[in-house]
C-alpha positions in Angstrom: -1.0 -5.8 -34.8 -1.9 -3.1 -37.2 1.3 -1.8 -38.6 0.7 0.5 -41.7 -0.9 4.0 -40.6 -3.8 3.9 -43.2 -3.8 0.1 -43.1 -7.5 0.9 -42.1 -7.9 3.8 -44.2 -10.8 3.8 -47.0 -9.0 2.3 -50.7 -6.5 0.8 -48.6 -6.2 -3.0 -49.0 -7.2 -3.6 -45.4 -10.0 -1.1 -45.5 -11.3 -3.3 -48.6 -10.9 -6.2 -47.4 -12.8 -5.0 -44.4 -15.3 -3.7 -46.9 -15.8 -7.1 -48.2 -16.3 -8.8 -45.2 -18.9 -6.8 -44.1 -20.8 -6.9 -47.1 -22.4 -10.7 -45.8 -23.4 -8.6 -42.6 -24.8 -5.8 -44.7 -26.8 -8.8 -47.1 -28.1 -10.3 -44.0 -29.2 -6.7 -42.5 -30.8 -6.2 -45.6 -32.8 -9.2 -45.5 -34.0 -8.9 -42.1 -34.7 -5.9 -42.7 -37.2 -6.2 -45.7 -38.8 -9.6 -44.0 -39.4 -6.9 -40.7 -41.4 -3.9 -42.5 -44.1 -2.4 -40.6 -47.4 -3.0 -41.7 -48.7 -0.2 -43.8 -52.1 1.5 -42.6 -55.3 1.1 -44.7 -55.0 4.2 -47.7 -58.2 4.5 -46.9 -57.3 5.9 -43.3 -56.0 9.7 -44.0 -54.6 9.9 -40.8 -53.4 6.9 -40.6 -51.0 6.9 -43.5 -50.1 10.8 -42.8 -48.8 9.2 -39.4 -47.3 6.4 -41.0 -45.3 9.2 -42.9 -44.4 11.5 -40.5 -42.6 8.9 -38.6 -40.6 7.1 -41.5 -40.3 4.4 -39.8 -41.2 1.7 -42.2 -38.6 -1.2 -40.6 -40.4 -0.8 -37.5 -40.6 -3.9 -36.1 -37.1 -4.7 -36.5 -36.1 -1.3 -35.2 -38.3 -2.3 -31.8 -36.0 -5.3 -31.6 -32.8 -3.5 -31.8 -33.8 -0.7 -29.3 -34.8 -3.9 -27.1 -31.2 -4.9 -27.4 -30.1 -2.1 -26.4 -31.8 -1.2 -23.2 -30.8 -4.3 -21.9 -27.2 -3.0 -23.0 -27.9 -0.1 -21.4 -29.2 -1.6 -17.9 -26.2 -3.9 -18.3 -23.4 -2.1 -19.3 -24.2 1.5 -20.5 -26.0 3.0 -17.4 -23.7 1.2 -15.0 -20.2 2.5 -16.9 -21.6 6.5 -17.0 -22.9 6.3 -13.2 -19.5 5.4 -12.3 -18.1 8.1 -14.5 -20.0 11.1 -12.8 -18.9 9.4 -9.2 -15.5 9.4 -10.0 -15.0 13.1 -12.0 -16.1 15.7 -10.3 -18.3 18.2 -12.7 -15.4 20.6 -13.6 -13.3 17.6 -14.9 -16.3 16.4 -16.9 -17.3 20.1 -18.2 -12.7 19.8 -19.2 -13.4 16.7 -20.6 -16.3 17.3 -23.2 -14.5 20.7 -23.9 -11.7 19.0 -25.3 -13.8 16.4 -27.1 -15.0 19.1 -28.7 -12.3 21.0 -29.7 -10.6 18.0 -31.1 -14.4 17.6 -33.3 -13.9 21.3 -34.5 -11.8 20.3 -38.2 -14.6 18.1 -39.4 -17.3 20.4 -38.7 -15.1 23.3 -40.3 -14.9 20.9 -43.7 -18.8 20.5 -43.1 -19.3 24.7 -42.8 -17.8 24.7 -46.1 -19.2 21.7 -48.0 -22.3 23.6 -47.2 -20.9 27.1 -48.2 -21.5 28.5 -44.4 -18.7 31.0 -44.7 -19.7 32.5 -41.6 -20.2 29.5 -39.8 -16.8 28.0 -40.8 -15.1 31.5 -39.6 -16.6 31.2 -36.1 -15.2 27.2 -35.8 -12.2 28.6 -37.1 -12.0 31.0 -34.5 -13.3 28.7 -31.6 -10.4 26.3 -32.6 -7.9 29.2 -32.7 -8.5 30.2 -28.9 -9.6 27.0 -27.3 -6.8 25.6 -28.8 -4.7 28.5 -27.2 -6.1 30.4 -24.5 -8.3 27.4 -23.3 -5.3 25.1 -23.2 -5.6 22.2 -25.6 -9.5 23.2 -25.3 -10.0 22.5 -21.8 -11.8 25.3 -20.9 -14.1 26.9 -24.1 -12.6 31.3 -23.8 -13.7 31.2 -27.3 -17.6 32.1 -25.6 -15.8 35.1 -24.1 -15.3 36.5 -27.1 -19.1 35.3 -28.6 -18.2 32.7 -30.7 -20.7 30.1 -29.6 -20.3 26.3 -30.6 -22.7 24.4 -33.2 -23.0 20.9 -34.4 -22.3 19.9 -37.6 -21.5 16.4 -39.8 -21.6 15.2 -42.9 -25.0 13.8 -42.3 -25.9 17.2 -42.1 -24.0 18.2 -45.4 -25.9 15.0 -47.5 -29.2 16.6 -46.3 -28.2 20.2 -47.4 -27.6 18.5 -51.1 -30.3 17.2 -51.4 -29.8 13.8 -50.2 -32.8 11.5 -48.7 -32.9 10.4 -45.7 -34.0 6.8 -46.0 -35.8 5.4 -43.3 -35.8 5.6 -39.5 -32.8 3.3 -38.0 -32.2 2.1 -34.7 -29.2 0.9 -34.4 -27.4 -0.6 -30.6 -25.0 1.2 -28.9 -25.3 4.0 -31.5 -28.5 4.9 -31.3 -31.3 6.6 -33.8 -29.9 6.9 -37.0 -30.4 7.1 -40.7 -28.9 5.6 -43.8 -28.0 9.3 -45.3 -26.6 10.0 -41.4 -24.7 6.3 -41.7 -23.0 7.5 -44.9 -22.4 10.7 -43.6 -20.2 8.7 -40.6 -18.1 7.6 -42.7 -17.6 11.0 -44.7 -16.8 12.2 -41.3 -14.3 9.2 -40.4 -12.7 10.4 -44.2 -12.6 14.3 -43.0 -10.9 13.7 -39.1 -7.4 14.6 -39.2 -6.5 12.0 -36.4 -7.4 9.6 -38.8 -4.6 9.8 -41.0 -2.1 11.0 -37.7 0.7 9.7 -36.3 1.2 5.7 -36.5 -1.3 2.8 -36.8 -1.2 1.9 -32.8 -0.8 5.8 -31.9 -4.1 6.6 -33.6 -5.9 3.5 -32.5 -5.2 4.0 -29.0 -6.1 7.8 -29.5 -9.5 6.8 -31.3 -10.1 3.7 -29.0 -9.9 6.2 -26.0 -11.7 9.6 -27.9 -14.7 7.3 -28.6 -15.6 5.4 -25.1 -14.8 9.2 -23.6 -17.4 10.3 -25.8 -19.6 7.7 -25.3 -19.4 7.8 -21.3 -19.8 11.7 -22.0 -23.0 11.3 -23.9 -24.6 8.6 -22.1 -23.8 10.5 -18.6 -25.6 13.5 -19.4 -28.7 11.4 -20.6 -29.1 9.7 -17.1 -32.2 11.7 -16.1 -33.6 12.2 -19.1 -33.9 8.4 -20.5 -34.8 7.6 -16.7 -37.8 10.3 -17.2 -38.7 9.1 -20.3 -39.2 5.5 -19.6 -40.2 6.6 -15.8 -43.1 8.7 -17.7 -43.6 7.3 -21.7 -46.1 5.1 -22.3 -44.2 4.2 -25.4 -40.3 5.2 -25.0 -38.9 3.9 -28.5 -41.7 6.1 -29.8 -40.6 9.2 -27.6 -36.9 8.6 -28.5 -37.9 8.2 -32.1 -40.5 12.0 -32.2 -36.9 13.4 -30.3 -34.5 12.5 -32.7 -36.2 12.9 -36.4 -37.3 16.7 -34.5 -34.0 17.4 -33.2 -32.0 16.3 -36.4 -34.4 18.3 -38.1 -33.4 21.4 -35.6 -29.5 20.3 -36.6 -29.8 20.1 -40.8 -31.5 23.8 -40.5 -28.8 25.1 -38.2 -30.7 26.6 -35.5 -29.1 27.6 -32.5 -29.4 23.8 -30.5 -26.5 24.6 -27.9 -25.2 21.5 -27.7 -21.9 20.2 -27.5 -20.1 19.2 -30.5 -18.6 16.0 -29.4 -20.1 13.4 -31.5 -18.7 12.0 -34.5 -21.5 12.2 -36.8 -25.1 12.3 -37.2 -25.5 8.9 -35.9 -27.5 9.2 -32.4 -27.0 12.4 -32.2 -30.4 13.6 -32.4 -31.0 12.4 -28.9 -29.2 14.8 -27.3 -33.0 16.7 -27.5 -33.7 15.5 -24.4 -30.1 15.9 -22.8 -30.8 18.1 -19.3 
């Protein structure tokens, strides 16, 4: 039983500690990793290599074996858990749901609007927190659209890109989703920013976190039904498909362009997907 509120807290004994035993994991990732690299085309084939580029996705063939473990998560477990959720909650008490989700997301994408200098930006979060927070209840229902300030996405991820940071290769990681080693840092920046991290005692916020995430999760999952059913209904190739959405929707994301999208997920890490969300 956790009983020290930032017992899990980066610097903290425990976090190190955790730190340390994950480095073996990390070693091992590593390894695989470089033993799985995609082979690289001919330099003699232009278009080859320019497509070998484009989709950064040097670790290829361990990246296929991860996305094979997770679509048989997802047919197993995934799937299964968000068909249930849209049976049981009517579309209103989702549409509540992911409202508050991302309300309670709105303080790490305000330190993100600022990391980046968006002074703008960070006034309109500011201001959708303000009146979801108030007039929408806790953010249950979003009145901050009433008054025109629309919702963006924003992460850490995001903020590494803006300064300059690379992105490393094309991750797939299970569960999670596409990722990126810049968007993996960047979850853990956000972790650092989230008020709730450091709230309230150890239990209190792990219950609190425990539930935010699988509501997320179930949240995110639910509204992919049809699309990842269309996709592998209609792709000849749908890690490839899943892969062109994300790097082009992530791309959409670091240049702030209007996306619409819901600002529920806790970082960079999958979050590209939500391209083909209906």
């Amino acid at each position: 039983m956790i009983r020290s509120r930032l017992s899990n807290a980066p610097g903290t004994l425990r976090g190190r500690d955790r730190t340390r035993s994950a480095l073996p994991f990390l070693a091992l990732s590593l390894a695989l990793g470089l033993g799985a690299c995609a082979t690289r085309p001919d330099p003699r084939d232009a278009e080859a290599v320019a497509e070998f580029r484009a989709n950064n996705d040097p670790l290829e063939p361990l990246n296929r074996g991860a996305f094979f473990v997770n679509e048989g998560l997802d047919t197993l477990v995934l799937r299964p858990a968000a068909e249930m959720y849209r049976i049981f909650l009517p579309p209103e008490v989702r549409t509540a749901i992911r409202n508050v989700l991302a309300n309670l997301r709105t303080p790490v994408i305000l330190a993100n609007d600022l990391l980046q200098g968006e002074t703008q930006r960070a006034a309109t979060t500011t201001g959708r927190f303000l009146v979801n927070t108030t007039i929408g209840i806790g953010g249950i229902f979003d009145r901050a659209k009433d008054f025109g300030l629309i919702g963006h996405t924003e992460d850490f991820g995001q903020t590494l890109a803006v300064w300059g940071a690379p992105e490393g290769p094309y991750l797939f990681i299970p569960v999670l989703g596409p990722s990126s080693p810049r968007d993996v840092v960047g979850f853990a920046g956000d972790v650092a920013m989230n008020p709730l991290t450091y709230t309230g005692n150890a239990e209190t916020w792990e219950a609190i976190n425990i539930t935010r995430t699988t509501t997320t999760a179930l949240d995110a999952r639910e509204g992919l039904i049809e699309p990842l059913d269309q996709v592998r209904a209609t792709s000849l190739d749908p890690y490839a498909t899943i892969r062109s959405a994300y790097r082009q929707r992530r791309l959409v994301e670091i240049r702030n362009a209007p996306t619409g999208a819901a600002a529920t997920s806790d970082s960079g890490l999958g979050s590209g997907i939500q391209g083909l969300r209906r």
